[in-house]
C-alpha cells in the first residue's frame, strides 16, 4: 500500500489522530506524494457528494494532512483557509494537532506562515476559540514577529482576554499572565481603534480592562480618552458596551469636566444608551456648578431635537431642576422646550407645556415671544394654557403642504446576450439567490445560442464544467424542491456534455420529499421550465427561441412579440416546450391591438391556434380570491396554531377548453385545506401571473407570515405584484397588511412602496385593508405599531387620502368599548389618522370615536382621540 493510500484511508475514515501519526512518520518523498494527491481527493469528494455535509467528517484529517505535507507557507495558509473547511468540529483539538505539526518547520517558514494567516483573518474568525486565530497568534508569539496591522488579529487577542478568565475570579496571577503575553504591549494601544470592536468587547473583557486600570497596569486618563474619543467618532454607531466600560470606570468630577466637550457633542446622534451615559455626566457637572452656560445651552438644544421619549423626558426634568438652581438659564431651557412643542407627540408636548408654565416666572419678554411663537404648533387645549401665562398665541391658519404622490416603475428587462461568450460569462458569474430577470435572460440565451451557434457555445462552456457540476447536484436530494439555480447549472452542463452530466446524476435525486408535501405549483412551473430544457438538451434537440421570456419589468410579454416567437417555432416545424408555453400564456396582458389579434389568427399549429384564442379573449377569466384566519391545534404546547389561508374560487364561467393546463389549473383554484411546500423564491412569483394581481396576492398571503420575523426580502414580491394588472381586493389587502407587519424595517418599507404604487394607480382596496388591519391586530397576528409606521410613511409620501380611509375603517374595529382598556398603540393609529385627515381635509362622523371622546381622560389615547375628533368635526 502506498503512503497516499494509507493516508487516504485514514482521511476517509475521519480519523484525524491516525492521519497525524501517518503524516508525521512520512519522509520528504511521501509528503510530496500526499501533497500532490490532496487537491485531487478534495475535488473528487465535492464531485461525488451532494454537499460538504456528506464528507464533513474528513475535514479535520484533511487539515492535518495539508499542514504536514504541503510545501510552502502560502500553500498551507490557502489550505487552512479553504471555504470548504469551515471549522465545525473539535476546534481545540484541531488547532493543537496543527500547531504541533507546524512547530516542526523552520522558524523563518513559521514566521512567514504567521504573517500570511494573520493578514487573512476576518472578524468572524478571531478569538481563542477559533483555530484560525489561535494558530496565527501562537505562531506570532513563538516567532517574535511584529503583529500585522490587522484589526481582526487585534480583536482576536481582545476576545481571548475573556476566554482566559471565563468563569474565574480575577486574581493578580491572571492579570500577570495577560500582561506577560508578548501581544499585550503591542496590541492593547490599538484595541479601542479597531473596526468591529463590538464583536470583541463583552462583559469579561470589560472586567479585565477595569481591573487593569484599577491596578495601575493601564493608564486611566489614556483609557478614558480613548473611550470618549471612540464613542464620539462612532456617532450613531457608538457601542453600548463601550459606554458600559466608561460607566464601570466611574469618572470623577474632575475627569468628567476635562471631557465635557466630548460628552455634549455625543448628545445629538449617539445611540440611546450612549446618549444617556453622556447626559448623566453633563447633569452631574451642572448639579455641581461645573458646567458653563454655553455648554448647558448646547446640550439642551441638541437634545431637544432627539426623537426618543426617554431622553426628552429626562431633558425636561433636567431643565426644570437646572433653572431652579440657576434662573439665568431659563432662556436656554425655554428655547429647548419650545423646540419640543413641535414634536407632534401629545404626551411630550403636554410635559413640555407643563414645564414651560413652571418657568414662566423666570422668562423675559424675548423668551416669552419665543414660547408664544412655538406654541402655535400645539393643539388648541395646550395653546390655551400657554396663552394664559405667556400671552396671546397667534395662529395663522396655514394648511400644511400636501405631498406629491410619486411612484417608481419596474425596470426594463436586460437585453438578450449578444454572443455565446457573453452568455457563458454570465453563467460563470451567477450565484444563488439569482434574480428572476437574470434567470430569464440566461435561460433564453442558453436556448437561443444552443440553436444558433452550438459548437461555439459548447466550446465556451467547456472550462466551466467542473464549476457547473459542483452546483448542479448539491442542493437537495429531493427532486421536487431543487433550486432553479441548480437546474440552470444542470441545463448548461447537459448541453456542454451529455455524458458528463449523466454520470453525475445521483439516484437520491429522484426521492420524494420525506414529509409528502407537494411543491407549490408556482415553484413547480418555474422548475419545470428548466427541467424540460435539460431533457431537450439530453435528447440532442433544440428550439430557436423560448416563448415565455418577459418583455416588461412586470413580467408581461408584448402580444406581438409572443406571436412572432410562435411564428419562429412554426417556421422551424417544432412545437413549443409545454411548461414554457403555459408560462407564456400566463404572461399575456389583458388586451391586445386588433392588428395583433388578426396576426395571431393566422398561426396554423395547435399551439398557435390556442395562443390566438387566448389573445382574442384577453387571457383567463378572473376568479374570486379571499383570505381567512384559521386555527389548528398543532402547536407543541397545545395552544391553537394560527395561520392565514387563501381561497381562490374558479371563475363563474367555465374555463375555455384547453385553457388551464395542469399547473395553471391549480393556480386558479385553491381550497384552504390544500397544503404545499413553499420554496424561498417568492420574489420570482409576480412575473408568473402579472395579469392576475389578486390571485397572486392570495398565494403570497399564506406564505408571508412564515417570514414575518426575517429580512430575506420576501415582502419585495408584494411591491412587484402591484405593478402588474388585474383586480385587487381582499387577498391583496391581507398580503399588504402582513407585509406591513414584518419585523424588519426594510421589509416594511417595501410594503410602503406597494401601498404608494396602488395609491398612484387609484387601486387601493382601502375598506378591505382597514378591515384586515382590524382583524389581524385584534387576533395578535400583526403588531399595530408596525402598521402605523407604514401608514405614516405612505401618508408623508402623498398617499394621505388612502391612509385616512384605511385608518377610518380600521379604527372602527380597534377602538375600545366602554369599560375596555385601549389596545396597545391604538393612540399611534389615531395620531396617524389625524395627520392624514389634516392633509386630506377629511370630515367624518365616527360614532365609536365620538363615544371615546365623550368618556374623557388624560391618557395619550384620550388626547389623540380628542385631537382626531376635533379635526374631523371642526
PDB file of C-alpha atoms in Angstrom, residues 489-625:
ATOM      1  CA  UNK A 489     -26.431  24.770 -13.992  1.00  0.00           C
ATOM      2  CA  UNK A 490     -27.586  21.292 -14.951  1.00  0.00           C
ATOM      3  CA  UNK A 491     -29.069  22.528 -18.224  1.00  0.00           C
ATOM      4  CA  UNK A 492     -25.810  24.263 -19.137  1.00  0.00           C
ATOM      5  CA  UNK A 493     -23.803  21.190 -18.144  1.00  0.00           C
ATOM      6  CA  UNK A 494     -26.127  18.907 -20.120  1.00  0.00           C
ATOM      7  CA  UNK A 495     -25.577  20.986 -23.232  1.00  0.00           C
ATOM      8  CA  UNK A 496     -21.806  21.119 -22.683  1.00  0.00           C
ATOM      9  CA  UNK A 497     -21.563  17.321 -22.277  1.00  0.00           C
ATOM     10  CA  UNK A 498     -24.497  14.924 -22.089  1.00  0.00           C
ATOM     11  CA  UNK A 499     -22.244  12.061 -20.980  1.00  0.00           C
ATOM     12  CA  UNK A 500     -20.593  14.083 -18.222  1.00  0.00           C
ATOM     13  CA  UNK A 501     -23.925  15.313 -16.938  1.00  0.00           C
ATOM     14  CA  UNK A 502     -25.488  11.856 -16.920  1.00  0.00           C
ATOM     15  CA  UNK A 503     -22.545  10.429 -14.997  1.00  0.00           C
ATOM     16  CA  UNK A 504     -23.105  12.929 -12.185  1.00  0.00           C
ATOM     17  CA  UNK A 505     -26.817  12.291 -11.638  1.00  0.00           C
ATOM     18  CA  UNK A 506     -27.334  10.695  -8.224  1.00  0.00           C
ATOM     19  CA  UNK A 507     -30.169   8.288  -7.568  1.00  0.00           C
ATOM     20  CA  UNK A 508     -31.159  10.313  -4.481  1.00  0.00           C
ATOM     21  CA  UNK A 509     -32.369  13.000  -6.800  1.00  0.00           C
ATOM     22  CA  UNK A 510     -35.469  11.006  -7.601  1.00  0.00           C
ATOM     23  CA  UNK A 511     -36.540  10.503  -3.984  1.00  0.00           C
ATOM     24  CA  UNK A 512     -39.834  12.091  -2.947  1.00  0.00           C
ATOM     25  CA  UNK A 513     -39.930  14.579  -0.093  1.00  0.00           C
ATOM     26  CA  UNK A 514     -39.963  12.686   3.239  1.00  0.00           C
ATOM     27  CA  UNK A 515     -42.965  14.649   4.562  1.00  0.00           C
ATOM     28  CA  UNK A 516     -45.025  14.092   1.427  1.00  0.00           C
ATOM     29  CA  UNK A 517     -45.544  17.809   0.817  1.00  0.00           C
ATOM     30  CA  UNK A 518     -46.094  18.887  -2.742  1.00  0.00           C
ATOM     31  CA  UNK A 519     -44.135  21.854  -4.041  1.00  0.00           C
ATOM     32  CA  UNK A 520     -46.224  24.921  -4.680  1.00  0.00           C
ATOM     33  CA  UNK A 521     -47.496  24.947  -8.287  1.00  0.00           C
ATOM     34  CA  UNK A 522     -45.866  28.323  -8.957  1.00  0.00           C
ATOM     35  CA  UNK A 523     -42.483  26.942  -7.870  1.00  0.00           C
ATOM     36  CA  UNK A 524     -43.213  23.787  -9.837  1.00  0.00           C
ATOM     37  CA  UNK A 525     -43.904  25.777 -13.014  1.00  0.00           C
ATOM     38  CA  UNK A 526     -40.630  27.688 -12.612  1.00  0.00           C
ATOM     39  CA  UNK A 527     -38.671  24.460 -12.106  1.00  0.00           C
ATOM     40  CA  UNK A 528     -40.457  22.592 -14.866  1.00  0.00           C
ATOM     41  CA  UNK A 529     -39.408  25.192 -17.418  1.00  0.00           C
ATOM     42  CA  UNK A 530     -35.756  24.406 -16.680  1.00  0.00           C
ATOM     43  CA  UNK A 531     -36.224  20.648 -16.408  1.00  0.00           C
ATOM     44  CA  UNK A 532     -37.751  20.468 -19.885  1.00  0.00           C
ATOM     45  CA  UNK A 533     -34.690  22.286 -21.249  1.00  0.00           C
ATOM     46  CA  UNK A 534     -32.440  19.724 -19.543  1.00  0.00           C
ATOM     47  CA  UNK A 535     -34.484  16.985 -21.214  1.00  0.00           C
ATOM     48  CA  UNK A 536     -34.334  18.842 -24.542  1.00  0.00           C
ATOM     49  CA  UNK A 537     -30.534  19.002 -24.470  1.00  0.00           C
ATOM     50  CA  UNK A 538     -30.234  15.415 -23.251  1.00  0.00           C
ATOM     51  CA  UNK A 539     -32.195  14.282 -26.318  1.00  0.00           C
ATOM     52  CA  UNK A 540     -29.946  16.334 -28.596  1.00  0.00           C
ATOM     53  CA  UNK A 541     -32.913  18.519 -29.598  1.00  0.00           C
ATOM     54  CA  UNK A 542     -33.119  22.294 -29.820  1.00  0.00           C
ATOM     55  CA  UNK A 543     -35.515  25.233 -30.184  1.00  0.00           C
ATOM     56  CA  UNK A 544     -34.863  28.571 -31.923  1.00  0.00           C
ATOM     57  CA  UNK A 545     -36.494  30.577 -29.129  1.00  0.00           C
ATOM     58  CA  UNK A 546     -38.240  30.384 -25.763  1.00  0.00           C
ATOM     59  CA  UNK A 547     -41.756  31.799 -25.700  1.00  0.00           C
ATOM     60  CA  UNK A 548     -42.056  32.961 -22.079  1.00  0.00           C
ATOM     61  CA  UNK A 549     -39.165  35.445 -21.721  1.00  0.00           C
ATOM     62  CA  UNK A 550     -40.743  38.708 -20.422  1.00  0.00           C
ATOM     63  CA  UNK A 551     -40.558  41.952 -22.367  1.00  0.00           C
ATOM     64  CA  UNK A 552     -41.677  44.122 -19.423  1.00  0.00           C
ATOM     65  CA  UNK A 553     -40.445  44.592 -15.865  1.00  0.00           C
ATOM     66  CA  UNK A 554     -43.855  43.428 -14.632  1.00  0.00           C
ATOM     67  CA  UNK A 555     -43.346  40.019 -16.252  1.00  0.00           C
ATOM     68  CA  UNK A 556     -45.710  40.644 -19.170  1.00  0.00           C
ATOM     69  CA  UNK A 557     -44.923  39.636 -22.734  1.00  0.00           C
ATOM     70  CA  UNK A 558     -45.960  42.002 -25.516  1.00  0.00           C
ATOM     71  CA  UNK A 559     -48.562  40.082 -27.602  1.00  0.00           C
ATOM     72  CA  UNK A 560     -46.874  40.958 -30.904  1.00  0.00           C
ATOM     73  CA  UNK A 561     -43.537  39.636 -29.578  1.00  0.00           C
ATOM     74  CA  UNK A 562     -45.137  36.383 -28.442  1.00  0.00           C
ATOM     75  CA  UNK A 563     -46.834  35.910 -31.821  1.00  0.00           C
ATOM     76  CA  UNK A 564     -43.510  36.497 -33.567  1.00  0.00           C
ATOM     77  CA  UNK A 565     -41.837  33.856 -31.363  1.00  0.00           C
ATOM     78  CA  UNK A 566     -44.587  31.359 -32.164  1.00  0.00           C
ATOM     79  CA  UNK A 567     -44.080  32.103 -35.865  1.00  0.00           C
ATOM     80  CA  UNK A 568     -40.404  31.194 -35.461  1.00  0.00           C
ATOM     81  CA  UNK A 569     -41.327  27.843 -33.916  1.00  0.00           C
ATOM     82  CA  UNK A 570     -43.827  27.125 -36.690  1.00  0.00           C
ATOM     83  CA  UNK A 571     -41.237  28.019 -39.329  1.00  0.00           C
ATOM     84  CA  UNK A 572     -38.808  25.568 -37.679  1.00  0.00           C
ATOM     85  CA  UNK A 573     -41.522  22.909 -37.592  1.00  0.00           C
ATOM     86  CA  UNK A 574     -41.220  22.300 -33.831  1.00  0.00           C
ATOM     87  CA  UNK A 575     -43.818  22.607 -31.037  1.00  0.00           C
ATOM     88  CA  UNK A 576     -43.214  24.816 -28.016  1.00  0.00           C
ATOM     89  CA  UNK A 577     -41.938  23.293 -24.804  1.00  0.00           C
ATOM     90  CA  UNK A 578     -45.063  22.578 -22.679  1.00  0.00           C
ATOM     91  CA  UNK A 579     -44.192  24.464 -19.448  1.00  0.00           C
ATOM     92  CA  UNK A 580     -42.692  27.327 -21.434  1.00  0.00           C
ATOM     93  CA  UNK A 581     -45.943  27.599 -23.410  1.00  0.00           C
ATOM     94  CA  UNK A 582     -48.046  27.577 -20.213  1.00  0.00           C
ATOM     95  CA  UNK A 583     -45.908  30.317 -18.702  1.00  0.00           C
ATOM     96  CA  UNK A 584     -46.097  32.406 -21.888  1.00  0.00           C
ATOM     97  CA  UNK A 585     -49.906  32.263 -21.838  1.00  0.00           C
ATOM     98  CA  UNK A 586     -49.993  33.465 -18.225  1.00  0.00           C
ATOM     99  CA  UNK A 587     -47.769  36.425 -19.093  1.00  0.00           C
ATOM    100  CA  UNK A 588     -50.063  37.849 -21.756  1.00  0.00           C
ATOM    101  CA  UNK A 589     -51.590  41.244 -20.952  1.00  0.00           C
ATOM    102  CA  UNK A 590     -55.350  41.525 -20.599  1.00  0.00           C
ATOM    103  CA  UNK A 591     -55.824  43.113 -24.033  1.00  0.00           C
ATOM    104  CA  UNK A 592     -54.096  43.372 -27.420  1.00  0.00           C
ATOM    105  CA  UNK A 593     -54.308  45.573 -30.515  1.00  0.00           C
ATOM    106  CA  UNK A 594     -56.693  44.370 -33.238  1.00  0.00           C
ATOM    107  CA  UNK A 595     -53.757  44.030 -35.651  1.00  0.00           C
ATOM    108  CA  UNK A 596     -52.049  41.594 -33.280  1.00  0.00           C
ATOM    109  CA  UNK A 597     -55.279  39.623 -32.858  1.00  0.00           C
ATOM    110  CA  UNK A 598     -55.541  39.328 -36.651  1.00  0.00           C
ATOM    111  CA  UNK A 599     -51.901  38.308 -36.978  1.00  0.00           C
ATOM    112  CA  UNK A 600     -52.310  35.640 -34.281  1.00  0.00           C
ATOM    113  CA  UNK A 601     -55.332  34.238 -36.092  1.00  0.00           C
ATOM    114  CA  UNK A 602     -53.047  33.278 -38.999  1.00  0.00           C
ATOM    115  CA  UNK A 603     -50.999  30.887 -36.811  1.00  0.00           C
ATOM    116  CA  UNK A 604     -51.532  27.324 -38.003  1.00  0.00           C
ATOM    117  CA  UNK A 605     -50.147  24.918 -35.376  1.00  0.00           C
ATOM    118  CA  UNK A 606     -52.302  23.606 -32.491  1.00  0.00           C
ATOM    119  CA  UNK A 607     -50.305  25.696 -30.038  1.00  0.00           C
ATOM    120  CA  UNK A 608     -50.561  28.704 -32.350  1.00  0.00           C
ATOM    121  CA  UNK A 609     -54.333  28.398 -32.543  1.00  0.00           C
ATOM    122  CA  UNK A 610     -54.573  28.120 -28.765  1.00  0.00           C
ATOM    123  CA  UNK A 611     -52.386  31.204 -28.392  1.00  0.00           C
ATOM    124  CA  UNK A 612     -54.617  33.104 -30.813  1.00  0.00           C
ATOM    125  CA  UNK A 613     -57.689  32.184 -28.752  1.00  0.00           C
ATOM    126  CA  UNK A 614     -56.045  33.412 -25.517  1.00  0.00           C
ATOM    127  CA  UNK A 615     -55.069  36.721 -27.095  1.00  0.00           C
ATOM    128  CA  UNK A 616     -58.541  37.260 -28.503  1.00  0.00           C
ATOM    129  CA  UNK A 617     -60.359  36.652 -25.202  1.00  0.00           C
ATOM    130  CA  UNK A 618     -57.799  38.502 -23.023  1.00  0.00           C
ATOM    131  CA  UNK A 619     -56.494  35.505 -21.091  1.00  0.00           C
ATOM    132  CA  UNK A 620     -58.314  33.607 -18.345  1.00  0.00           C
ATOM    133  CA  UNK A 621     -61.403  34.987 -16.589  1.00  0.00           C
ATOM    134  CA  UNK A 622     -60.799  36.394 -13.103  1.00  0.00           C
ATOM    135  CA  UNK A 623     -61.511  34.073 -10.168  1.00  0.00           C
ATOM    136  CA  UNK A 624     -62.608  35.339  -6.752  1.00  0.00           C
ATOM    137  CA  UNK A 625     -59.836  35.360  -4.131  1.00  0.00           C
TER     138      UNK A 625
END
